XYZ file of C-alpha atoms in Angstrom:
720
model
C 18.131 6.665 16.337
C 17.131 9.946 17.956
C 13.417 10.718 17.680
C 12.339 14.324 17.804
C 9.101 15.134 19.599
C 6.302 17.353 18.395
C 5.900 20.748 20.032
C 4.295 20.961 23.460
C 1.229 22.741 22.109
C 0.464 19.954 19.649
C 1.185 17.336 22.279
C -1.385 18.900 24.582
C -3.948 18.893 21.778
C -3.280 15.215 21.141
C -3.395 14.329 24.796
C -6.890 15.744 25.168
C -8.412 14.399 21.948
C -7.322 10.785 21.571
C -9.911 8.027 21.384
C -9.141 4.324 21.676
C -10.948 3.484 18.441
C -9.586 6.295 16.269
C -6.136 7.462 15.311
C -3.160 6.401 13.219
C -0.609 7.843 15.605
C 2.966 8.756 14.802
C 5.214 6.908 17.263
C 6.506 10.207 18.657
C 2.947 11.154 19.612
C 2.268 8.092 21.756
C 3.755 9.300 25.086
C 1.287 12.187 25.000
C -1.626 9.715 24.944
C -0.060 7.310 27.461
C -2.962 7.665 29.920
C -5.464 6.641 27.259
C -3.303 3.693 26.215
C -3.042 2.387 29.761
C -6.734 3.008 30.414
C -7.561 0.987 27.307
C -5.563 -1.971 28.647
C -1.977 -1.624 27.421
C 0.369 -3.194 29.997
C 3.678 -1.915 28.618
C 5.384 1.443 28.725
C 3.892 3.833 26.128
C 7.328 5.443 25.751
C 8.650 2.154 24.357
C 6.163 2.493 21.492
C 7.845 5.769 20.522
C 11.315 4.257 20.226
C 12.155 2.800 16.828
C 15.214 1.063 18.260
C 13.174 -1.066 20.695
C 10.629 -3.821 20.285
C 7.954 -3.858 19.111
C 8.512 -1.068 16.547
C 12.036 -2.180 15.610
C 10.501 -5.481 14.475
C 7.849 -3.872 12.235
C 8.947 -3.506 8.619
C 7.670 -2.151 5.342
C 7.192 -5.032 2.891
C 6.604 -3.869 -0.665
C 3.727 -1.420 -0.362
C 2.443 -2.919 2.859
C 3.673 -4.195 6.242
C 5.305 -7.192 7.875
C 7.202 -8.047 11.031
C 10.274 -9.976 12.049
C 9.318 -13.125 13.927
C 12.694 -14.826 14.432
C 16.284 -13.870 15.106
C 17.206 -15.309 11.688
C 15.191 -12.843 9.652
C 11.841 -14.593 9.253
C 9.167 -12.094 8.226
C 5.444 -12.607 8.593
C 3.127 -10.797 6.200
C -0.041 -11.447 4.221
C -0.475 -13.941 1.397
C -1.820 -11.129 -0.760
C 1.109 -8.843 0.114
C 3.573 -11.531 -0.996
C 1.378 -12.675 -3.879
C 3.723 -11.105 -6.434
C 6.589 -13.160 -4.972
C 4.499 -16.321 -5.203
C 3.411 -15.502 -8.755
C 6.980 -14.677 -9.794
C 8.060 -18.200 -8.806
C 5.102 -19.909 -10.479
C 4.599 -21.326 -13.930
C 2.322 -23.846 -15.593
C 4.553 -26.722 -14.465
C 5.057 -25.475 -10.878
C 1.978 -23.567 -9.787
C 2.744 -22.247 -6.292
C -0.345 -20.052 -6.444
C -2.638 -23.052 -6.489
C -0.543 -25.525 -4.512
C 1.277 -23.377 -1.983
C 4.894 -23.722 -0.955
C 6.733 -25.174 2.030
C 10.491 -24.824 2.312
C 11.939 -27.697 4.328
C 15.372 -26.107 4.635
C 16.953 -22.775 3.754
C 18.450 -24.076 0.531
C 14.907 -24.509 -0.827
C 13.823 -20.924 -0.155
C 12.976 -19.058 -3.378
C 14.122 -15.526 -4.321
C 11.531 -12.772 -4.576
C 11.046 -10.724 -7.726
C 14.070 -8.454 -8.269
C 12.352 -5.191 -7.287
C 10.837 -6.555 -4.065
C 12.150 -4.691 -1.028
C 11.932 -4.918 2.735
C 12.628 -1.740 4.721
C 13.276 -1.315 8.433
C 12.654 2.190 9.790
C 15.526 3.312 12.015
C 15.041 7.073 12.157
C 12.218 9.610 12.009
C 13.394 13.194 12.534
C 11.552 16.467 12.130
C 13.203 18.634 9.444
C 10.535 21.249 8.738
C 12.832 24.261 9.014
C 15.447 22.698 6.745
C 12.897 21.834 4.074
C 10.965 25.095 4.065
C 13.853 27.499 4.619
C 14.620 28.029 0.941
C 10.947 28.018 -0.087
C 9.974 31.184 1.768
C 8.677 33.858 -0.552
C 8.312 31.477 -3.505
C 5.148 30.282 -5.234
C 4.049 27.595 -7.683
C 6.752 25.564 -9.360
C 9.498 27.544 -7.601
C 8.058 26.574 -4.214
C 7.789 22.945 -5.313
C 11.373 22.926 -6.580
C 12.720 24.504 -3.383
C 11.022 21.855 -1.231
C 12.134 19.129 -3.633
C 15.767 20.305 -3.684
C 15.969 20.581 0.098
C 14.394 17.135 0.484
C 16.819 15.561 -1.998
C 19.777 17.129 -0.212
C 18.633 15.628 3.082
C 18.090 12.251 1.410
C 21.523 12.325 -0.219
C 23.216 13.049 3.086
C 21.171 10.366 4.856
C 21.997 7.737 2.231
C 25.742 8.202 2.613
C 25.376 5.438 5.161
C 25.512 2.174 3.151
C 22.314 0.182 2.842
C 20.012 3.026 3.826
C 16.965 4.212 1.908
C 15.770 7.635 3.036
C 12.839 9.873 2.220
C 11.300 13.149 3.296
C 7.579 13.037 4.047
C 5.204 15.815 4.950
C 2.623 15.765 7.715
C -0.550 17.840 7.814
C -0.192 18.642 4.099
C 3.001 20.657 4.103
C 2.835 21.934 7.683
C 5.630 19.665 8.935
C 8.307 17.538 7.281
C 10.168 14.472 8.573
C 13.255 12.636 7.385
C 12.604 8.888 7.397
C 15.631 6.602 7.506
C 15.201 2.937 6.537
C 17.553 -0.010 6.186
C 16.742 -1.526 2.780
C 17.047 -5.299 2.424
C 17.164 -6.463 -1.195
C 17.450 -10.241 -0.836
C 14.076 -11.541 0.334
C 13.013 -15.164 -0.119
C 9.819 -17.162 -0.006
C 9.710 -19.636 2.889
C 6.090 -20.721 3.369
C 2.847 -19.914 1.552
C -0.495 -21.702 1.899
C -2.409 -22.674 -1.247
C -4.631 -20.052 -2.848
C -7.744 -21.742 -1.506
C -6.509 -21.048 2.046
C -4.591 -17.814 1.644
C -7.367 -16.285 -0.461
C -10.373 -18.366 0.595
C -13.473 -16.545 -0.640
C -11.515 -14.264 -3.008
C -13.598 -11.288 -4.183
C -16.872 -12.707 -2.873
C -15.561 -12.360 0.685
C -13.180 -9.446 0.108
C -14.000 -6.624 2.579
C -16.761 -8.807 4.027
C -17.263 -10.253 7.492
C -17.382 -13.089 8.504
C -14.088 -14.138 6.906
C -12.311 -17.503 6.866
C -9.035 -16.698 5.134
C -5.558 -17.857 6.104
C -4.053 -14.725 4.570
C -0.432 -15.160 5.633
C 2.956 -15.912 4.103
C 6.414 -16.317 5.638
C 9.470 -14.736 4.003
C 13.106 -14.470 5.076
C 15.439 -11.502 4.721
C 19.062 -12.077 3.741
C 22.221 -9.957 3.698
C 25.717 -10.442 2.345
C 28.304 -12.456 4.308
C 29.533 -9.127 5.729
C 26.103 -8.490 7.266
C 25.257 -5.631 4.896
C 22.303 -5.415 2.474
C 23.065 -7.145 -0.816
C 21.395 -8.382 -3.968
C 20.347 -12.037 -4.075
C 23.271 -14.452 -3.983
C 23.477 -18.072 -2.898
C 26.143 -17.360 -0.285
C 24.129 -14.616 1.430
C 23.178 -15.232 5.061
C 19.999 -14.575 7.059
C 19.578 -11.061 8.410
C 19.598 -10.764 12.200
C 17.077 -8.072 13.145
C 17.492 -5.874 16.235
C 14.368 -7.498 17.693
C 11.603 -9.853 16.705
C 8.064 -10.369 17.920
C 7.074 -13.285 20.122
C 3.991 -15.234 19.095
C 1.501 -15.476 21.941
C 0.686 -18.891 23.353
C -2.856 -17.735 24.169
C -5.357 -16.291 21.720
C -7.779 -13.384 21.975
C -11.361 -13.114 23.073
C -14.007 -10.403 22.793
C -13.070 -7.243 24.681
C -9.307 -7.903 24.729
C -6.980 -4.944 24.200
C -5.021 -5.013 20.938
C -2.477 -2.685 19.362
C -1.263 -2.596 15.779
C 1.819 -1.084 14.141
C 2.253 -0.705 10.418
C 2.544 1.476 7.343
C -0.960 2.686 6.413
C -0.987 4.021 2.861
C -3.035 7.177 2.416
C -6.014 8.663 4.199
C -7.874 11.854 3.310
C -9.762 12.747 6.469
C -8.367 16.292 6.521
C -9.223 17.098 2.893
C -11.574 19.904 1.890
C -15.300 19.589 1.324
C -14.750 20.127 -2.401
C -12.377 17.170 -2.505
C -14.926 15.006 -0.670
C -17.475 15.918 -3.327
C -15.080 15.146 -6.180
C -14.232 11.782 -4.657
C -17.861 10.695 -4.381
C -19.342 12.296 -7.450
C -16.607 11.580 -10.017
C -13.287 10.058 -8.976
C -14.438 6.820 -7.346
C -17.109 5.818 -9.890
C -14.837 6.666 -12.829
C -11.826 4.818 -11.414
C -13.927 1.726 -10.721
C -15.234 1.803 -14.298
C -11.724 2.100 -15.777
C -10.234 -0.668 -13.632
C -13.173 -2.975 -14.286
C -12.533 -2.706 -18.030
C -8.931 -3.806 -17.444
C -10.094 -6.702 -15.278
C -12.398 -7.872 -18.048
C -9.564 -7.793 -20.585
C -7.297 -10.006 -18.472
C -10.064 -12.443 -17.542
C -11.322 -12.774 -21.119
C -7.912 -13.716 -22.502
C -7.180 -15.892 -19.474
C -10.187 -18.103 -20.251
C -8.267 -19.672 -23.117
C -4.644 -19.030 -22.148
C -3.394 -20.610 -18.918
C 0.052 -19.059 -19.223
C -1.460 -15.577 -19.518
C -3.572 -16.319 -16.444
C -0.462 -17.082 -14.390
C 1.502 -14.125 -15.743
C -1.272 -11.676 -14.917
C -2.463 -13.319 -11.697
C -0.857 -10.727 -9.429
C -2.049 -7.772 -11.495
C -5.555 -9.214 -11.733
C -5.692 -9.763 -7.982
C -4.606 -6.168 -7.419
C -7.227 -4.866 -9.842
C -10.013 -6.865 -8.213
C -8.974 -5.706 -4.778
C -8.903 -2.061 -5.877
C -12.292 -2.332 -7.571
C -13.872 -3.891 -4.513
C -12.243 -1.351 -2.195
C -13.202 1.708 -4.251
C -16.745 0.379 -4.705
C -17.063 -0.104 -0.956
C -15.618 3.333 -0.297
C -18.151 4.900 -2.628
C -20.993 2.927 -1.076
C -19.942 3.894 2.435
C -19.452 7.589 1.694
C -22.874 7.748 0.060
C -24.470 5.817 2.923
C -22.995 8.180 5.501
C -23.852 11.281 3.433
C -20.188 12.223 3.707
C -20.299 15.070 1.199
C -23.066 16.916 3.046
C -21.565 16.217 6.469
C -18.124 17.425 5.423
C -19.639 20.533 3.824
C -21.536 21.399 7.008
C -18.421 20.762 9.083
C -16.272 22.968 6.836
C -18.907 25.727 6.795
C -18.987 25.659 10.606
C -15.191 25.811 10.709
C -15.153 28.800 8.381
C -17.809 30.558 10.458
C -15.721 29.960 13.577
C -12.550 31.095 11.789
C -14.227 34.357 10.872
C -14.328 35.198 14.596
C -10.604 34.536 15.086
C -7.713 37.019 14.755
C -5.998 34.653 12.272
C -8.868 34.862 9.767
C -7.360 37.745 7.798
C -4.240 35.669 7.120
C -5.730 32.192 6.740
C -8.970 32.740 4.814
C -7.422 34.120 1.584
C -5.017 31.163 1.462
C -7.859 28.716 2.030
C -9.797 30.301 -0.848
C -6.747 29.850 -3.107
C -6.665 26.152 -2.204
C -10.244 25.799 -3.453
C -9.353 27.506 -6.735
C -6.348 25.240 -7.318
C -8.423 22.130 -6.696
C -10.955 23.301 -9.292
C -8.178 23.889 -11.846
C -6.839 20.349 -11.329
C -10.294 18.872 -11.842
C -10.504 20.334 -15.347
C -8.184 17.620 -16.719
C -8.873 14.882 -14.186
C -10.081 12.195 -16.624
C -7.137 12.630 -18.981
C -4.717 12.548 -16.088
C -6.335 9.401 -14.669
C -6.073 7.528 -17.973
C -2.455 8.557 -18.545
C -1.510 7.489 -15.007
C -3.201 4.101 -15.356
C -1.503 3.535 -18.722
C 1.873 3.945 -17.033
C 1.149 1.602 -14.120
C -0.967 -1.185 -15.639
C 1.342 -2.120 -18.522
C 4.712 -3.854 -18.669
C 6.442 -3.078 -21.996
C 4.888 0.373 -22.380
C 5.832 1.175 -18.793
C 9.382 -0.038 -19.490
C 9.737 2.045 -22.653
C 8.469 5.183 -20.957
C 10.788 4.608 -17.997
C 13.809 4.123 -20.250
C 13.115 7.288 -22.227
C 12.506 9.300 -19.065
C 15.728 7.992 -17.547
C 17.629 9.060 -20.660
C 16.053 12.502 -20.366
C 17.021 12.807 -16.693
C 20.591 11.633 -17.221
C 21.338 14.915 -18.968
C 20.956 16.655 -15.581
C 23.138 16.611 -12.463
C 21.941 13.775 -10.258
C 20.577 16.094 -7.554
C 18.341 17.789 -10.129
C 16.895 14.598 -11.592
C 13.293 13.691 -11.027
C 12.692 11.472 -8.001
C 12.599 7.882 -9.215
C 15.233 8.512 -11.885
C 18.287 9.320 -9.787
C 21.284 7.017 -9.524
C 19.863 5.684 -6.244
C 16.815 4.423 -8.151
C 18.528 2.536 -10.966
C 18.683 -0.776 -9.085
C 14.916 -0.651 -8.632
C 14.461 0.218 -12.299
C 16.648 -2.741 -13.257
C 14.584 -4.990 -10.997
C 11.394 -3.788 -12.649
C 12.827 -4.473 -16.101
C 14.012 -7.975 -15.151
C 10.628 -9.132 -13.884
C 8.716 -8.073 -17.007
C 9.342 -11.446 -18.656
C 7.164 -13.270 -16.123
C 4.350 -10.701 -16.113
C 3.860 -9.837 -19.770
C 1.891 -11.154 -22.715
C 1.670 -9.048 -25.909
C -1.970 -9.718 -26.659
C -2.997 -8.837 -23.092
C -0.993 -5.613 -23.043
C -2.326 -4.460 -26.406
C -5.883 -5.043 -25.220
C -5.240 -3.192 -21.953
C -3.906 -0.204 -23.894
C -6.769 -0.384 -26.379
C -9.252 -0.226 -23.505
C -7.593 2.816 -21.930
C -6.865 4.704 -25.139
C -10.366 4.136 -26.509
C -11.625 6.092 -23.505
C -9.002 8.752 -24.163
C -10.208 9.130 -27.768
C -13.642 10.139 -26.470
C -12.345 13.012 -24.338
C -13.281 16.581 -25.263
C -10.683 18.526 -27.239
C -9.706 20.579 -24.181
C -8.268 17.453 -22.564
C -6.583 15.983 -25.623
C -2.835 15.735 -26.166
C -1.511 16.286 -29.712
C 1.273 13.742 -29.206
C -1.211 11.023 -28.235
C -3.520 11.847 -31.143
C -0.607 11.666 -33.584
C 0.610 8.350 -32.161
C -2.704 6.510 -31.787
C -5.091 8.276 -34.154
C -8.569 9.443 -33.296
C -10.574 6.340 -34.124
C -10.657 2.766 -32.772
C -9.412 1.410 -36.114
C -6.413 3.759 -36.148
C -5.665 2.837 -32.535
C -5.749 -0.892 -33.270
C -3.462 -0.506 -36.276
C -0.995 1.619 -34.298
C -0.740 -0.893 -31.452
C -0.307 -3.838 -33.828
C 2.497 -2.050 -35.686
C 4.355 -0.992 -32.546
C 4.198 -4.327 -30.716
C 5.190 -6.244 -33.853
C 8.338 -4.121 -34.213
C 9.706 -3.934 -30.677
C 12.447 -5.976 -29.042
C 11.617 -4.838 -25.515
C 9.995 -8.189 -24.836
C 13.550 -9.528 -24.540
C 15.126 -9.046 -21.112
C 18.641 -8.597 -22.496
C 17.416 -5.781 -24.744
C 15.672 -4.005 -21.879
C 18.777 -4.183 -19.688
C 20.949 -3.056 -22.612
C 18.854 0.086 -23.041
C 19.001 0.710 -19.301
C 22.790 1.055 -19.527
C 22.903 2.746 -22.935
C 23.928 6.354 -23.404
C 21.036 8.763 -24.131
C 22.313 9.401 -27.676
C 22.247 5.682 -28.461
C 18.690 5.432 -27.181
C 17.678 8.449 -29.259
C 18.950 6.721 -32.419
C 17.079 3.470 -31.726
C 14.498 2.369 -34.285
C 12.721 0.089 -31.796
C 9.068 0.940 -32.389
C 8.051 1.083 -28.725
C 11.042 3.198 -27.728
C 10.264 5.547 -30.620
C 6.638 5.748 -29.485
C 7.684 6.490 -25.899
C 9.941 9.291 -27.124
C 7.021 10.803 -29.065
C 4.754 10.681 -26.009
C 7.313 12.048 -23.572
C 6.775 15.786 -24.263
C 3.088 15.399 -23.375
C 3.916 13.541 -20.171
C 6.472 16.186 -19.189
C 3.935 18.926 -19.852
C 1.346 17.232 -17.620
C 3.978 16.861 -14.930
C 4.966 20.518 -15.173
C 1.344 21.603 -14.672
C 0.953 19.246 -11.737
C 4.115 20.398 -9.994
C 3.200 24.062 -10.291
C -0.191 23.309 -8.782
C 1.256 21.065 -6.058
C 3.822 23.719 -5.167
C 1.082 26.197 -4.400
C -0.948 23.585 -2.554
C 2.088 22.736 -0.403
C 2.398 26.436 0.384
C -1.289 27.067 1.039
C -2.749 23.903 2.581
C -1.023 24.517 5.940
C -3.404 27.467 6.374
C -6.344 25.088 6.038
C -4.698 22.680 8.483
C -3.987 25.461 11.013
C -7.654 26.374 10.972
C -8.809 22.745 11.092
C -6.507 21.766 13.968
C -7.584 24.756 16.035
C -11.245 24.033 15.285
C -10.876 20.340 16.133
C -9.200 21.313 19.411
C -12.211 23.466 20.220
C -14.449 20.450 19.492
C -12.323 18.078 21.575
C -11.749 15.818 18.593
C -8.712 13.725 17.630
C -5.950 15.415 15.671
C -3.357 13.221 13.967
C -1.794 13.434 10.502
C -3.451 11.730 7.575
C -1.671 8.471 6.765
C 1.163 8.698 4.227
C 2.905 5.276 4.271
C 4.946 6.114 7.367
C 5.040 4.030 10.525
C 1.883 4.479 12.645
C 0.327 2.841 15.692
C -3.366 2.213 16.382
C -5.006 0.664 19.426
C -8.413 -0.673 20.412
C -10.206 -3.894 21.347
C -11.512 -7.137 19.883
C -14.990 -5.910 19.050
C -18.217 -7.264 17.528
C -19.997 -5.412 14.728
C -23.584 -4.234 14.495
C -23.632 -3.789 10.737
C -27.243 -2.650 10.427
C -30.576 -3.060 12.131
C -30.814 -6.517 13.760
C -27.592 -7.714 12.097
C -24.856 -8.299 14.689
C -21.607 -10.159 14.021
C -19.502 -11.908 16.649
C -15.803 -11.012 16.486
C -14.299 -14.498 15.935
C -14.823 -17.057 13.178
C -13.936 -20.768 13.273
C -13.093 -23.628 10.954
C -16.757 -24.627 11.045
C -17.405 -21.639 8.789
C -14.896 -22.929 6.229
C -16.919 -26.117 5.865
C -20.225 -24.214 5.776
C -19.007 -22.017 2.927
C -17.249 -24.766 1.010
C -18.778 -25.629 -2.384
C -15.778 -27.284 -3.984
C -15.818 -24.536 -6.604
C -13.503 -21.524 -6.592
C -13.419 -19.328 -4.552
C -14.884 -21.656 -1.889
C -12.851 -24.728 -2.777
C -11.069 -25.553 0.459
C -8.200 -28.018 -0.176
C -8.801 -31.656 0.761
C -5.946 -31.708 3.346
C -7.645 -28.825 5.155
C -11.099 -30.407 5.067
C -9.664 -33.713 6.265
C -7.888 -31.994 9.161
C -11.079 -30.184 10.136
C -12.961 -33.481 10.047
C -10.369 -35.044 12.378
C -10.845 -32.174 14.816
C -7.278 -32.389 16.092
C -7.078 -28.911 17.578
C -5.084 -29.692 20.708
C -3.025 -26.682 21.730
C -4.845 -24.315 19.351
C -8.581 -24.427 20.099
C -10.340 -21.694 22.020
C -10.175 -22.614 25.702
C -13.825 -21.733 26.349
C -15.579 -23.069 23.260
C -13.233 -25.776 21.984
C -13.598 -24.324 18.471
C -10.650 -23.696 16.143
C -10.378 -19.906 15.516
C -9.664 -18.578 12.026
C -10.069 -14.786 11.904
C -11.090 -12.035 14.316
C -12.391 -8.453 14.313
C -11.125 -5.393 16.150
C -11.925 -1.683 16.098
C -8.326 -0.798 15.202
C -7.940 2.179 12.870
C -6.419 0.848 9.622
C -6.372 1.447 5.888
C -4.591 0.176 2.769
C -0.913 -0.422 3.546
C -1.786 -1.883 6.934
C -2.050 -5.276 5.261
C 0.382 -7.564 7.062
C 0.550 -5.359 10.154
C 1.189 -7.308 13.370
C -1.597 -7.242 15.951
C -0.309 -7.442 19.532
C -2.023 -8.117 22.840
C -1.712 -6.065 26.018
C 1.641 -7.729 26.768
C 3.059 -6.948 23.326
C 2.776 -10.553 22.078
C 1.761 -11.324 18.498
C -1.822 -12.586 18.296
C -2.957 -11.642 14.796
C -2.099 -10.457 11.320
C -4.129 -7.634 9.809
C -5.381 -8.250 6.280
C -8.652 -6.465 5.552
C -11.441 -4.120 6.598
C -15.160 -4.734 6.628
C -17.362 -3.465 3.805
C -19.135 -0.991 6.063
C -15.807 0.711 6.896
C -13.922 0.855 3.603
C -14.830 4.544 3.437
C -12.809 5.139 6.625
C -9.916 6.362 4.502
C -12.017 9.507 4.132
C -14.399 9.429 7.076
C -14.028 7.528 10.355
C -17.223 6.140 11.893
C -16.667 4.229 15.176
C -19.978 2.420 14.755
C -18.731 0.540 11.708
C -14.931 0.748 11.533
C -13.485 -2.707 12.010
C -10.240 -4.369 10.982
C -10.019 -8.065 10.058
C -7.117 -10.223 11.222
C -5.846 -13.770 10.815
C -5.855 -15.413 14.245
C -2.320 -16.778 14.612
C -3.685 -19.898 16.267
C -5.041 -20.791 12.814
C -1.691 -20.129 11.142
C 0.142 -22.270 13.689
C -2.378 -25.088 13.322
C -2.061 -25.077 9.533
C 1.731 -25.210 9.801
C 1.468 -28.051 12.303
C -1.419 -30.279 11.217
C -2.270 -29.472 7.599
C 0.811 -28.402 5.624
C 3.470 -29.280 8.190
C 6.596 -27.200 8.706
C 7.862 -28.358 12.120
C 11.293 -26.786 11.689
C 9.644 -23.457 10.944
C 7.391 -23.635 13.996
C 10.448 -24.347 16.096
C 12.184 -21.263 14.715
C 9.067 -19.232 15.460
C 9.249 -20.375 19.071
C 5.952 -22.279 18.913
C 6.882 -25.963 18.486
C 4.388 -28.370 16.959
C 1.960 -30.087 19.284
C 2.170 -33.855 19.475
C -0.892 -35.784 18.345
C -3.131 -36.842 21.262
């Protein structure tokens, strides 16, 4: 696919401000920093990193909400254990617990289908479409501006998706300054091939999460399938493996301190270019409140799970996600406070504004920047209500399903192009997949307790943030709330998969006449949710219109400072580069960049989360590391550190050496650097990776999969 370049002015800015340890670069930006890449140690052609049709980028894929990479010509995909945890959980039950025991497929017939809404996407195009998106928005404000951008984006997506099997989206860079059309091949049949047991894939669990040193084998192998005609298709037994345009080669040699490494992946969201007011809100309210809300949900699931093994399995993936988010947000808060981020960002913004006042553009930019500040303050007035409503819609199964069905019925009254994103015809397969998986991730007593926890907080909100529809549905006291939830969940049939899928296909009038208690409740709540959405879109429309003024000022000011300028991450393909690097975490505390199997034994207590499986401990005791041990020390590597610039979404990202060979698999950041999503500090920012020598050794000596190693191009080593 044709890749459009950024303008020459921006390219020159980038070329003079890049640093090896900072930057989540768009592929099209990489030629402009080619000198820095080569100086850092890259031995390939930087232009190749800008071409989505060539390796390595053509082998890097979006897996769920994270990253993976093709590692064989027959569609094998390598990603993290925690990224594929939902797939593992979906295939587990009390009689066949793949979470605890792991899974090894000995032939393709044994490979297990992923949950129905699991997707793998291969980016094939990334074209700048700013003029097309903003053309109709000129002169508009608020909701009208939002709608103009939305309509233009949907038109581009519709045209792009005329090609079968494609999933397209329009993303904005620099907060509405530029827009790009992203084209992705969407593969819908993904299967589980190999997963280590929990006590390897998640060794240390939350105790070690975001902590170095790590000793986790956080990897899983999947395989992508297509129909017999070679086109994307839903799961079917006669589907065939997908043949990717390229796949990564696993390196025969490992890494050592100081080695050049490069990473490609889909980092989620960063906020480094946000305003000082938003930094303050994040530290002073948003992070501590979100942690408190999510921790309450964690406690609900764990409390019920103590006496209900089936509930534990059904909510294992959700619980893992909650724990990860809590740990991450807690670390982010700790780091931002430690670095005094609010004060630093305020001083930086004040200096930028003082500099802007001396520039000819100040008369145009400053009033727009002031409007941005006012809009942010308006949004903060209802922030707690909006947080609770959002969490209610994402952390439930039946309630989420009912709300989705009612919203879909509402949207079906409109022409498809005017429907809300997520409820167009293109989205109905994903909605169906979500509805089909509910059965394996739902328990009524857990869901009622989750809702009770969230809505009890809602009932304490001041009147200015209350919603009449919610008060009427749930009452204003804990007793009324409990009674309402008991009545609704006792009189709903949405726990039955056939009923959910029936309502998905039903005409809106039929749904409106339903007496299913949860569907009726969702219909009563919908006006409030639509009203919140209307307010948000009007505000976001003006922010889309006005934030580019802030970015124009910030980019020009950063250029004056000689600092890096790259777009905040937004789940699009990015490349980072750096070196295998130790960490000086604090005074007199220095960490080496590689861990070994000796650390697994040192940590092992036999009690979760440090309960290494007996086959692993036995293999370590045998010391049969031939072909995998570090050449200098003789030790068996497990994980390693680098100074690569990563964030959430980079989980599963391939880590390549100077020759472009696969040496690691990104899976975490260190505690000291979790706050890097907002503020980058080269002293502390480190990324944590599985050393692929450890993965290969496990697949050879511990939980053998010789046929898989052969397909990966790294045959098993014979015993000495």
